[in-house]
CSV table of C-alpha atoms in Angstrom, one decimal:
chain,number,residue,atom,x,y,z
A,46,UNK,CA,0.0,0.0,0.0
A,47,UNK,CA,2.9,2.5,0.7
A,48,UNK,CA,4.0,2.2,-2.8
A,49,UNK,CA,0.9,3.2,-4.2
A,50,UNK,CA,0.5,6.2,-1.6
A,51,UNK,CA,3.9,7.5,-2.8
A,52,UNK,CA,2.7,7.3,-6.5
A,53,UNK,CA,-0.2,9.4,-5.6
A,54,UNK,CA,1.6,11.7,-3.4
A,55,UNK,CA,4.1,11.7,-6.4
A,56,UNK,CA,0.9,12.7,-8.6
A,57,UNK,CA,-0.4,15.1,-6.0
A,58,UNK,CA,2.6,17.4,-6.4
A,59,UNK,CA,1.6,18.0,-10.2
A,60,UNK,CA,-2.0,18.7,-9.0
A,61,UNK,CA,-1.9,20.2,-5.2
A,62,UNK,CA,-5.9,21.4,-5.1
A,63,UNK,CA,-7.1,18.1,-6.5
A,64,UNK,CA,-9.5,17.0,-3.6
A,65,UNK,CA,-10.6,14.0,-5.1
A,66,UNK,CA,-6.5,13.0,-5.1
A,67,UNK,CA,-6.1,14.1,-1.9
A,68,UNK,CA,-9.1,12.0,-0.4
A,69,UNK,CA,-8.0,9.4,-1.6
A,70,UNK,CA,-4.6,9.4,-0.5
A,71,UNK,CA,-6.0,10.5,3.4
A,72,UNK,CA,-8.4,7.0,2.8
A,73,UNK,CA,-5.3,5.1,2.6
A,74,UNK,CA,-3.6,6.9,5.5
A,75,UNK,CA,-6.4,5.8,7.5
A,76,UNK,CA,-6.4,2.5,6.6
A,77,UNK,CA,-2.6,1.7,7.2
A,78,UNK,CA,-3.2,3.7,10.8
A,79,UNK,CA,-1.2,6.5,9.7
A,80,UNK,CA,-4.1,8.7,11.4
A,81,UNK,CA,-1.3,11.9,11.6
A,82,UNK,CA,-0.4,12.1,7.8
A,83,UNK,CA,-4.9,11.3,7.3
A,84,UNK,CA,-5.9,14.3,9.5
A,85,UNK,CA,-3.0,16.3,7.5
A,86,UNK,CA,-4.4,15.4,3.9
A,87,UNK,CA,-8.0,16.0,5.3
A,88,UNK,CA,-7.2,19.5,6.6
A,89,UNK,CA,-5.9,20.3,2.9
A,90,UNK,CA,-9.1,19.1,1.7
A,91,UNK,CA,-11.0,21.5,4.4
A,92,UNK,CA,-8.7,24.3,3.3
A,93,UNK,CA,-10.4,24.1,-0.5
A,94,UNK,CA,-13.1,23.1,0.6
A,95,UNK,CA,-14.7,24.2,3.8
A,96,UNK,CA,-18.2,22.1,3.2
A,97,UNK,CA,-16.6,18.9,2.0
A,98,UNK,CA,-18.8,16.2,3.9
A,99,UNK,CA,-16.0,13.4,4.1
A,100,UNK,CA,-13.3,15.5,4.4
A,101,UNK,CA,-14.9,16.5,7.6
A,102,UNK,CA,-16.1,13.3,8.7
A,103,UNK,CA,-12.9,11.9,7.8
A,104,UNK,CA,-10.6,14.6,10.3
A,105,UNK,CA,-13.2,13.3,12.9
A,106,UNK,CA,-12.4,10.0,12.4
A,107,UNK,CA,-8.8,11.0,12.4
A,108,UNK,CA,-9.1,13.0,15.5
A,109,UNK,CA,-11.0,10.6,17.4
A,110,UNK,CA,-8.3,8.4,17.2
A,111,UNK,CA,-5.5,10.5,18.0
A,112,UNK,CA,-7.3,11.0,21.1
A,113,UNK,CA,-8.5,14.4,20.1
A,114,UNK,CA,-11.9,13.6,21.0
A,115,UNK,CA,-12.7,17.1,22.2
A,116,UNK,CA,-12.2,18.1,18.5
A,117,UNK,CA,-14.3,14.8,16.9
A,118,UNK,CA,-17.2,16.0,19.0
A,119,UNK,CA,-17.0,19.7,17.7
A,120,UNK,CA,-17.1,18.4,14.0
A,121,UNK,CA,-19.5,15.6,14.4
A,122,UNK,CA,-21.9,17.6,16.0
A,123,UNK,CA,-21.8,20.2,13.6
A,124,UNK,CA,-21.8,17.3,11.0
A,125,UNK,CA,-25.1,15.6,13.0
A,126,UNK,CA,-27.1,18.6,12.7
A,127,UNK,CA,-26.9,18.3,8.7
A,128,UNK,CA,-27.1,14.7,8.4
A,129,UNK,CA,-29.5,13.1,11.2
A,130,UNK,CA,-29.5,10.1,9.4
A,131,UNK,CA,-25.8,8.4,9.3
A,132,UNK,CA,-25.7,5.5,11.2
A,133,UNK,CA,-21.8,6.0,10.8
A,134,UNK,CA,-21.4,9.6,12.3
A,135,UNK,CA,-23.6,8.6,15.0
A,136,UNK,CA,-22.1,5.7,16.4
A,137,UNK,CA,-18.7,7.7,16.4
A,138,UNK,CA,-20.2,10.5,18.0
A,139,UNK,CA,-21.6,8.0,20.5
A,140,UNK,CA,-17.9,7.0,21.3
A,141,UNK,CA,-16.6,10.2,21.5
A,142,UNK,CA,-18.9,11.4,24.2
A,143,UNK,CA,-18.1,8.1,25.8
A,144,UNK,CA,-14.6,9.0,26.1
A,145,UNK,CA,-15.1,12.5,27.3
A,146,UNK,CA,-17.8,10.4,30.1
A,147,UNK,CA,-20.4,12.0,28.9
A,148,UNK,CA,-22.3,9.2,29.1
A,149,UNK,CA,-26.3,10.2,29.2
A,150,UNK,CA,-25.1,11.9,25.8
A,151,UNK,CA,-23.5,8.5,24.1
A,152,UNK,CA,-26.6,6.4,25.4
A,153,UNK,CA,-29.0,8.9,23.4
A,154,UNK,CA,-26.7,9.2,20.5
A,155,UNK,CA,-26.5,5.0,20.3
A,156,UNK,CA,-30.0,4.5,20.6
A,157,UNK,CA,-31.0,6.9,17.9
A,158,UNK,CA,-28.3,4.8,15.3
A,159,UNK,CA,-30.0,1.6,16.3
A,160,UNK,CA,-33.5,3.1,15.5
A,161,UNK,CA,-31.8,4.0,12.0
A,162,UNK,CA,-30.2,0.8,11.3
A,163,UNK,CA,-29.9,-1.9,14.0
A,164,UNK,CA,-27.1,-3.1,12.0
A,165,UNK,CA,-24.8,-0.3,13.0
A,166,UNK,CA,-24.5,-2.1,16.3
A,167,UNK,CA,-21.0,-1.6,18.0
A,168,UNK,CA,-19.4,-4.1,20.0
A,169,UNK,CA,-17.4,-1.6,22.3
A,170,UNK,CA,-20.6,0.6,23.1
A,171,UNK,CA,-22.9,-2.6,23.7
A,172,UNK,CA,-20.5,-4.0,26.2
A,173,UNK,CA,-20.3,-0.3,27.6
A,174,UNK,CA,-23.8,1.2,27.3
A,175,UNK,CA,-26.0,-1.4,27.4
A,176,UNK,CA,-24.1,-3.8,30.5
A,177,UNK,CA,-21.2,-1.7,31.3
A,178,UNK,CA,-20.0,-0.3,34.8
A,179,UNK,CA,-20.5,3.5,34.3
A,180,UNK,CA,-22.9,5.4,36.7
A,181,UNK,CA,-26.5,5.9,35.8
A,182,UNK,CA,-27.3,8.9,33.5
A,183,UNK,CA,-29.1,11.7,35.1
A,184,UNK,CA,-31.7,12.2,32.3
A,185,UNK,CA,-34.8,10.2,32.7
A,186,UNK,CA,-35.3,7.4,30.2
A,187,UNK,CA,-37.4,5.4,31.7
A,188,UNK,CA,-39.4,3.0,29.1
A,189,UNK,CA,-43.5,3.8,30.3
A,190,UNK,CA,-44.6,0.3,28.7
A,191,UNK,CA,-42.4,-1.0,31.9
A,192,UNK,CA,-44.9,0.0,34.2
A,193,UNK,CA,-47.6,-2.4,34.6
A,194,UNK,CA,-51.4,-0.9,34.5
A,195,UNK,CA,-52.8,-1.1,38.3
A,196,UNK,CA,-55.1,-4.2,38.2
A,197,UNK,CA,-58.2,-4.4,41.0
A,198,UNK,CA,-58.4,-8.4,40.9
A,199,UNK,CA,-61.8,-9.7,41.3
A,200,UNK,CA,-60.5,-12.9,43.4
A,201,UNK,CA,-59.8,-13.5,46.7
A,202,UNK,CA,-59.1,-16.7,49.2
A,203,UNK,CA,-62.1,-18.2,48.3
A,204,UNK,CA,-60.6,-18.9,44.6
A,205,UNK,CA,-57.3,-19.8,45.9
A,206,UNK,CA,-57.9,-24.1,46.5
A,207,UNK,CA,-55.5,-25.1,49.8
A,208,UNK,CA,-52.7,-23.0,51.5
A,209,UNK,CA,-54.6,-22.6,54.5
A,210,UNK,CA,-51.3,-22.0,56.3
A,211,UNK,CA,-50.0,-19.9,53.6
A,212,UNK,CA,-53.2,-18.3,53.9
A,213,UNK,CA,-53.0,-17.4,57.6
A,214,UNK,CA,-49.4,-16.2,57.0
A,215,UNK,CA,-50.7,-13.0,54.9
A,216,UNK,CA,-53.6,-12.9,57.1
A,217,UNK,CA,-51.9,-12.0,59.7
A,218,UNK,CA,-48.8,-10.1,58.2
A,219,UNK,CA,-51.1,-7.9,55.6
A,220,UNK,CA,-54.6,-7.9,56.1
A,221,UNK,CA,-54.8,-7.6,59.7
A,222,UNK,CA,-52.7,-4.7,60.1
A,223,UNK,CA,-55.3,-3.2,57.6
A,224,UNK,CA,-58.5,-4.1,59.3
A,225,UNK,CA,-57.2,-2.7,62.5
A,226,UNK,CA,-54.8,-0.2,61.8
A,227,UNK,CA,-55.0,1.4,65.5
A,228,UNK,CA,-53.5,-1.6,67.1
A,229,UNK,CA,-50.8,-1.7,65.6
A,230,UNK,CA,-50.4,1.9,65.8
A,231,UNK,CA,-50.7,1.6,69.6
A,232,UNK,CA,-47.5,-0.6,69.2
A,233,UNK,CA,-45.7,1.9,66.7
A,234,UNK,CA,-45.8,-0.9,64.1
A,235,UNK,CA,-46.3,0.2,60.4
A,236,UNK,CA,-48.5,-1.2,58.2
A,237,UNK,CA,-46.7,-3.0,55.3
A,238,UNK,CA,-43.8,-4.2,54.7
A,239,UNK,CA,-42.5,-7.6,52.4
A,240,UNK,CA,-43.5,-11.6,52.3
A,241,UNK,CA,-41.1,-13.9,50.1
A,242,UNK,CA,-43.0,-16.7,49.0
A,243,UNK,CA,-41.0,-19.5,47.7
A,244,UNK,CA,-41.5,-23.0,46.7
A,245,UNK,CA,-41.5,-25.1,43.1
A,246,UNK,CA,-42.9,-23.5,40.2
A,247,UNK,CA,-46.7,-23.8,39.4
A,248,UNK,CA,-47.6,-23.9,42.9
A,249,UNK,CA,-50.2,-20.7,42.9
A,250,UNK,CA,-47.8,-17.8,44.1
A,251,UNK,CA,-48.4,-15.5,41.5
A,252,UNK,CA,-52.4,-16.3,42.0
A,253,UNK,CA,-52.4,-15.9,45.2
A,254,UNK,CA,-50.8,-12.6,45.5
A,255,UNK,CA,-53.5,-11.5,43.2
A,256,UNK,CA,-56.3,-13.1,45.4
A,257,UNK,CA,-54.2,-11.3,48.5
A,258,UNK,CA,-54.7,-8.2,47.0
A,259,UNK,CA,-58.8,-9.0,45.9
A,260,UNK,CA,-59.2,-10.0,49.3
A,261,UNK,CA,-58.8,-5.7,50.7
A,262,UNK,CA,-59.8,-5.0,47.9
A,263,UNK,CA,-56.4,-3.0,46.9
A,264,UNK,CA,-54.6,-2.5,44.2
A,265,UNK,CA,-52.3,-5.2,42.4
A,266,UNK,CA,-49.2,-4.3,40.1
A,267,UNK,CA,-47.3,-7.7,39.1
A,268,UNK,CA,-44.0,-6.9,37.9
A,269,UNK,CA,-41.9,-9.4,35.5
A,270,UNK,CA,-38.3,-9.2,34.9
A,271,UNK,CA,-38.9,-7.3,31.8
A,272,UNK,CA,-40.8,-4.6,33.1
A,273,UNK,CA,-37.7,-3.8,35.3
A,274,UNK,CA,-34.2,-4.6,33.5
A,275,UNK,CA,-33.1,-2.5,30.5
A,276,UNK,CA,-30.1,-3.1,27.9
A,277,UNK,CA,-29.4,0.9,28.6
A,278,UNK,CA,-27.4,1.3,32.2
A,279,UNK,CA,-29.3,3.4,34.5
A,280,UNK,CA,-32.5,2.5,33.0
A,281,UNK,CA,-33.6,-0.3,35.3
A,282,UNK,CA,-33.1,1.5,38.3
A,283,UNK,CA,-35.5,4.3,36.9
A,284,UNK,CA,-37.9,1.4,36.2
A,285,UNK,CA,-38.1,0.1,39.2
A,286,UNK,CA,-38.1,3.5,40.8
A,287,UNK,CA,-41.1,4.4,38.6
A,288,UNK,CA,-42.9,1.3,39.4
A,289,UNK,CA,-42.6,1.6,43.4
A,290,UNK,CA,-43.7,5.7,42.8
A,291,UNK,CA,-47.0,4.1,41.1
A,292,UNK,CA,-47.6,1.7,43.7
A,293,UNK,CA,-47.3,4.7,46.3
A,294,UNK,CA,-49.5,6.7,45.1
A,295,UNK,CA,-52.0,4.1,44.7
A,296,UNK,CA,-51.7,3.1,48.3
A,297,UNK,CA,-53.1,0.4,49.8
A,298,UNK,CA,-51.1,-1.4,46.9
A,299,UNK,CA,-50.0,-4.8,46.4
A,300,UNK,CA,-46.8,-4.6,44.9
A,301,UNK,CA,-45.5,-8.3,43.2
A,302,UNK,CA,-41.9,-9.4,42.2
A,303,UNK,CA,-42.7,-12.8,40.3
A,304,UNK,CA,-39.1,-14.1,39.7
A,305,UNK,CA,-37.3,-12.1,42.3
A,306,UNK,CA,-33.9,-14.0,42.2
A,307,UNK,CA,-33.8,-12.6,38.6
A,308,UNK,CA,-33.6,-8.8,40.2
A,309,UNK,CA,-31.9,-9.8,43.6
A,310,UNK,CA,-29.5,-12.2,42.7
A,311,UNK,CA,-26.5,-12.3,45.3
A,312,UNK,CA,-24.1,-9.6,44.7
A,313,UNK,CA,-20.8,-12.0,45.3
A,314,UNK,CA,-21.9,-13.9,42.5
A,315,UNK,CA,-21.7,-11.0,40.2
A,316,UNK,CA,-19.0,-9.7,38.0
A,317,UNK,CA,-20.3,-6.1,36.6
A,318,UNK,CA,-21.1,-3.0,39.2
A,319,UNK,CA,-24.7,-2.1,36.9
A,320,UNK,CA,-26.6,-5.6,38.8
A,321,UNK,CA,-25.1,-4.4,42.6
A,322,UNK,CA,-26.3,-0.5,41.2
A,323,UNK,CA,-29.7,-2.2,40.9
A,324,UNK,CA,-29.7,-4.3,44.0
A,325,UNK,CA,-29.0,-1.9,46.1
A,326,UNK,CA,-31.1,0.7,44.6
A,327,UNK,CA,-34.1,-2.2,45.3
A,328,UNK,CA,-33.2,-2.3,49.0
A,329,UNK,CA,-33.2,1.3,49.3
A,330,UNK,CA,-36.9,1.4,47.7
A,331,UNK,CA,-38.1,-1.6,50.1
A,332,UNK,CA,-36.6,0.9,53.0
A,333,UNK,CA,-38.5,3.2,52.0
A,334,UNK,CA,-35.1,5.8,52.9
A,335,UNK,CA,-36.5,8.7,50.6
A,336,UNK,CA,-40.2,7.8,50.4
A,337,UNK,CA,-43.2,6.3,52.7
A,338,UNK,CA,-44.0,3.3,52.0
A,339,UNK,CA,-46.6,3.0,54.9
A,340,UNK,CA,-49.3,1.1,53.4
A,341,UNK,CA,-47.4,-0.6,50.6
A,342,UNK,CA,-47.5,-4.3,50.7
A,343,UNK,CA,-44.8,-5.8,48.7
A,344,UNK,CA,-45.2,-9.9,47.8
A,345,UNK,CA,-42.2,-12.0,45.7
A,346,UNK,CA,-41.8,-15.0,44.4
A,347,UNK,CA,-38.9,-17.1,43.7
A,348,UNK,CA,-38.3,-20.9,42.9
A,349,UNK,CA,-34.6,-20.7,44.0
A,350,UNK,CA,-34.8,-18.7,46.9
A,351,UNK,CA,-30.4,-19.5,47.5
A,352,UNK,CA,-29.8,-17.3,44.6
A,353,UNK,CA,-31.6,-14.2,46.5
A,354,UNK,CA,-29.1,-11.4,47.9
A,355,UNK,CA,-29.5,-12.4,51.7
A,356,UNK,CA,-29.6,-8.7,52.2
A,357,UNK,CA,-33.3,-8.8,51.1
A,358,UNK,CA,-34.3,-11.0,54.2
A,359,UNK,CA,-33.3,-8.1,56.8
A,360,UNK,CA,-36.3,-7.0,58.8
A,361,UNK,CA,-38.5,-4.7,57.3
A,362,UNK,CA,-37.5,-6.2,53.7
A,363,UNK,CA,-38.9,-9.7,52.8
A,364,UNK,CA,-38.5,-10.8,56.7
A,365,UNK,CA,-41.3,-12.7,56.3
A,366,UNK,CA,-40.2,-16.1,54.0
A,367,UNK,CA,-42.9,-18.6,53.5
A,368,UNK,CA,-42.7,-21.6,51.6
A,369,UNK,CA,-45.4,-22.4,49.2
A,370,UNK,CA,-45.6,-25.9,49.3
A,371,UNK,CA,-47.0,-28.4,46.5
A,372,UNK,CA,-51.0,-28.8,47.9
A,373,UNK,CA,-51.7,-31.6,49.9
A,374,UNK,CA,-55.2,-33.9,49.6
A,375,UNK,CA,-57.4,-31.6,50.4
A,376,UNK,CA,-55.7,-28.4,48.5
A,377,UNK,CA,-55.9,-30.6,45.5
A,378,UNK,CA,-59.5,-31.6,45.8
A,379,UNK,CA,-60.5,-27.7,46.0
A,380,UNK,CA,-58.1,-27.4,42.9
A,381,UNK,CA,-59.4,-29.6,41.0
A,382,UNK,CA,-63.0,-28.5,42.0
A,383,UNK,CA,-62.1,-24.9,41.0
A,384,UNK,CA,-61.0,-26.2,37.0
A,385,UNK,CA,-63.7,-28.0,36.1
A,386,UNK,CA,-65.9,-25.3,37.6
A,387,UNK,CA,-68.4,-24.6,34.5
A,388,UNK,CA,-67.7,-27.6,32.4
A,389,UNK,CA,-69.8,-30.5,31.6
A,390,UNK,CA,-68.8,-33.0,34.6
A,391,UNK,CA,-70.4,-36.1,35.4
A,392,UNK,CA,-70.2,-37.8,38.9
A,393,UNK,CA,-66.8,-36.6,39.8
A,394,UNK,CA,-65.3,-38.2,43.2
A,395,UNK,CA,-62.7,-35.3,43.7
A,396,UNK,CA,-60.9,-37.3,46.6
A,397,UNK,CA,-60.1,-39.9,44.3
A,398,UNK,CA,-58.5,-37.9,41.8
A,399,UNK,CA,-57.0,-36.4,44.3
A,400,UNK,CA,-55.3,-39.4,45.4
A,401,UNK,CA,-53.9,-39.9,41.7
A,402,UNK,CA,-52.3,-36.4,41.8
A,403,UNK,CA,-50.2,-36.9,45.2
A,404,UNK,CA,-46.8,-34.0,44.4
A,405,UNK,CA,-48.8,-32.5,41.6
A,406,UNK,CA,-48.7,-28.5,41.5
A,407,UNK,CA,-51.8,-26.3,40.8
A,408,UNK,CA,-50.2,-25.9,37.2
A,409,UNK,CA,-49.8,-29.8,37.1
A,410,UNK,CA,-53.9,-30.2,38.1
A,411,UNK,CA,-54.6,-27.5,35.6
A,412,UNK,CA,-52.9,-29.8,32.4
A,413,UNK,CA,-55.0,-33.3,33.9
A,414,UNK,CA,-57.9,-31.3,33.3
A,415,UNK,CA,-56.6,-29.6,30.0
A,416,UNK,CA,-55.5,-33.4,29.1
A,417,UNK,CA,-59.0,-34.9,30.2
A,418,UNK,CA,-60.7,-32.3,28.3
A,419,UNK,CA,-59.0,-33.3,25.2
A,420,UNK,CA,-59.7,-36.9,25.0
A,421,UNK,CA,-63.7,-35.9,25.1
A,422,UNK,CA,-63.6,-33.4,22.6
A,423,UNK,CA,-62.2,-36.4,20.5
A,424,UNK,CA,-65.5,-37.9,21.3
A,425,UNK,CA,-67.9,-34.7,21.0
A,426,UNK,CA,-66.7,-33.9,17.5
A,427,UNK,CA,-68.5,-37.7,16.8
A,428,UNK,CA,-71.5,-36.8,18.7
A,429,UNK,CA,-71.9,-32.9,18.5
A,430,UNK,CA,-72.6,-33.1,22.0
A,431,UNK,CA,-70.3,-32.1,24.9
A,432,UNK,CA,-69.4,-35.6,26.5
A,433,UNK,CA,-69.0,-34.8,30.5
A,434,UNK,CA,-66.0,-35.4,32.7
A,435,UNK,CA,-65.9,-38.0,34.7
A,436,UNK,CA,-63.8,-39.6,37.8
A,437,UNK,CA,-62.4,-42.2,35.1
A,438,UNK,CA,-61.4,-39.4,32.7
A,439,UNK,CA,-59.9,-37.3,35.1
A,440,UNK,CA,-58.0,-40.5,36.9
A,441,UNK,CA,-56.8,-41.5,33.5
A,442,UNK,CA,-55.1,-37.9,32.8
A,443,UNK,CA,-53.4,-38.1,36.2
A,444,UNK,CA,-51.7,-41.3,34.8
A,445,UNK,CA,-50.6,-40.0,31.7
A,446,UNK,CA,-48.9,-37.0,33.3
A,447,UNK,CA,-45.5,-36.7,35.5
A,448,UNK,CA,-45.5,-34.3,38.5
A,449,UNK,CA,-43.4,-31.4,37.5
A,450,UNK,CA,-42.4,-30.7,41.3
A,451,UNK,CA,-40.1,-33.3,41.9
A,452,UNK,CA,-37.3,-31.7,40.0
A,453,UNK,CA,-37.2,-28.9,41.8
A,454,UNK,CA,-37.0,-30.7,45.0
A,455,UNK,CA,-34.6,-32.8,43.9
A,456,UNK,CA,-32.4,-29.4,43.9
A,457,UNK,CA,-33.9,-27.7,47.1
A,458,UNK,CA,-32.9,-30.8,48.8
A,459,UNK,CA,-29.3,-30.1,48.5
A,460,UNK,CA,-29.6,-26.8,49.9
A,461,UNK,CA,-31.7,-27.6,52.5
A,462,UNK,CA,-29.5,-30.2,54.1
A,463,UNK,CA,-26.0,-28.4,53.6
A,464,UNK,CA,-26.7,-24.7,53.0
A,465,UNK,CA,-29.3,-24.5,56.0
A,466,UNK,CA,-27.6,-22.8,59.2
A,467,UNK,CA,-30.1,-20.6,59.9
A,468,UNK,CA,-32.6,-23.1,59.3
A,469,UNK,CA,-34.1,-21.0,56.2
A,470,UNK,CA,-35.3,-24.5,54.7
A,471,UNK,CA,-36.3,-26.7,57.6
A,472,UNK,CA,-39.4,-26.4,56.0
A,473,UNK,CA,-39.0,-28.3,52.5
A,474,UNK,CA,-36.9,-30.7,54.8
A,475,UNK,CA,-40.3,-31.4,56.7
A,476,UNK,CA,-42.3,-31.6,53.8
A,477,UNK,CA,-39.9,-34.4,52.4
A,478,UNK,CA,-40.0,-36.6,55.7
A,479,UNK,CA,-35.9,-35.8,56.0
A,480,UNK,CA,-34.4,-35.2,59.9
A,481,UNK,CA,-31.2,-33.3,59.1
């Protein structure tokens, strides 16, 4: 390539204004990593040519990577005002603010290349911008479809089949407090504060924080890991600061975490500072430091409760841990009761199937039924008629499908016999009949 630079620098000296030459010869530079010699041939293009596009992009380039990035963000601005639409000039722009730590002004830059062209993706700023270490912009850019529409649920204990214990737990911990809010007063104890339900997946926690929340007749926000996390650092913590604000002003509220352990996942575990920004900025909403959360009642759920920051079982966090536990006879009679509610059933002895379903979850009762319900449609598309359920069909269903709980406790096991000092998990030891 130096050969054919020194031709046309050897040509150039015949023609000295020729910008097209003179491009062409600062293209090369930049391409060899000469970026001195480049951001010389592209001033002499600026010098007959104050407009020229690339010679100005090109002296940004230049100067962006002889670390004059004071000087790349004077041009490319200038440049960005003229052309809104170059992917290119953006994501360079994006990295110059970067390196001046402007970084509110490189996340805004980067995300408006991305709308452009998501191809224009840039490995540096991803690993930067989107999970990097740098502290949270200032500027609010908080997504609003993260915030969940307040919900009134129309369900209460009555829909919830077993967890009598559970039941009694909340009742006393949450509704109580509401009902007679003096006495507790009396004893300078707030209303509110956090219940960690745990327990294999499918079990009801999710329903029954909704029926928790039917049963005062509050409000009910159920927040998902996506409504919180966001590619763009600083982002989450808005989110979740935006989503407690709601909750507060919509007081009594019940506010849900389903999947906790994805948002409070122990800090040693973690390599990057943006997860322990966001941890710590969830303990400091559950506090309540810089706002009252008197009157907000905050539920999660999590099936690997080991993974949870223990900072999130301090008191007047999630001190109250309860373990949601697979339903027993009875829970799963009343289950079973409740999902063939309003369907053609025949004759059903619900402590029979009962029996069949023995370590079945309410998500495991719900696809016997779904499973039973799909054998007689087979035979009402013959008839036309809807054929009934019966003790058989349902019996038959329970056979044909594997109780989805016994993984998980095949896993909790292990941590409740040798990760169990403070006796967190004596209780799925009980359940499983093991003296530690």
């Amino acid at each position: 390539m130096s050969d054919i630079i020194d031709n046309l620098k050897e040509a150039l000296n015949h023609s000295p204004n020729n910008i097209p030459l003179l491009l062409q010869i600062a293209r090369m530079q930049m391409q060899a990593g000469e970026y001195g010699e480049a951001e010389r041939y592209y001033k002499s293009v600026l010098e007959n040519d104050q407009e020229n596009f690339e010679g100005k992009l090109g002296l940004a380039k230049a100067s962006f990577f002889l670390d004059k990035h004071s000087v790349a963000i004077v041009i490319l601005e200038q440049l960005q005002d003229l052309n809104e639409d170059n992917t290119d000039l953006l994501v360079l722009l994006s990295k110059a603010y970067l390196k001046e730590g402007s970084i509110e002004k490189a996340i805004k830059v980067y995300q408006k290349a991305l709308q452009l062209d998501s191809k224009c993706a840039d490995d540096d700023l991803d690993t930067v911008l989107r999970h990097g270490v740098q502290d949270a912009p200032e500027e609010d850019f908080v997504d609003e479809d993260a915030i969940r529409i307040l919900e009134t649920p129309n369900i209460n204990f009555e829909d919830v089949g077993g967890m009598e214990g559970v039941k009694r737990e909340i009742e006393l911990k949450i509704i109580q407090p509401l009902k007679h809010p003096e006495l507790y007063e009396a004893y300078g104890k707030k209303i509110g504060g956090g219940i960690l339900l745990y327990g294999p997946p499918g079990c009801g926690k999710t329903y029954l924080a909704r029926a928790t929340a039917g049963q005062i007749n509050a409000k009910f926000i159920n927040v998902g890991i996506s409504d919180v996390l966001d590619m763009w650092i600083g982002n989450s913590e808005k989110n979740l600061k935006a989503i407690f604000e709601t909750a507060r002003r919509n007081k009594p509220c019940v506010l849900f975490f389903d999947e906790v352990d994805a948002l409070g996942a122990s800090r040693s575990d973690m390599r990057q500072s943006g997860g322990r920004h966001l941890i710590n900025h969830f303990l400091s909403e559950l506090d309540g430091l810089e706002s009252d959360n008197e009157g907000l009642l905050i539920l999660a759920a999590t099936n690997t409760p080991w993974h949870l920051d223990p900072a999130f079982r301090r008191p007047g966090r999630f001190d109250r841990i309860i373990f949601v536990q697979p339903p027993d006879q009875m829970g799963l009679e009343e289950i079973v009761k409740l999902k063939t509610k309003g369907k053609p059933i025949k004759d059903i002895d619900y402590k029979k199937v009962a029996k069949h379903c023995a370590e079945f979850s309410g998500a495991d009762v719900m696809a016997v039924v779904d499973i039973a319900i799909e054998e007689k449609l087979e035979q009402s598309f013959k008839t036309g008629i809807p054929e009934p359920l019966s003790t058989k069909d349902l019996v038959k269903a329970a056979k044909q499908h594997k109780a989805s709980t016994r993984e998980w406790f095949n896993s909790a096991r292990n941590y409740a016999l040798y990760a169990n000092d403070s006796g967190l998990y004596d209780d799925i030891l009980s359940y499983m009949n093991i003296k530690k």
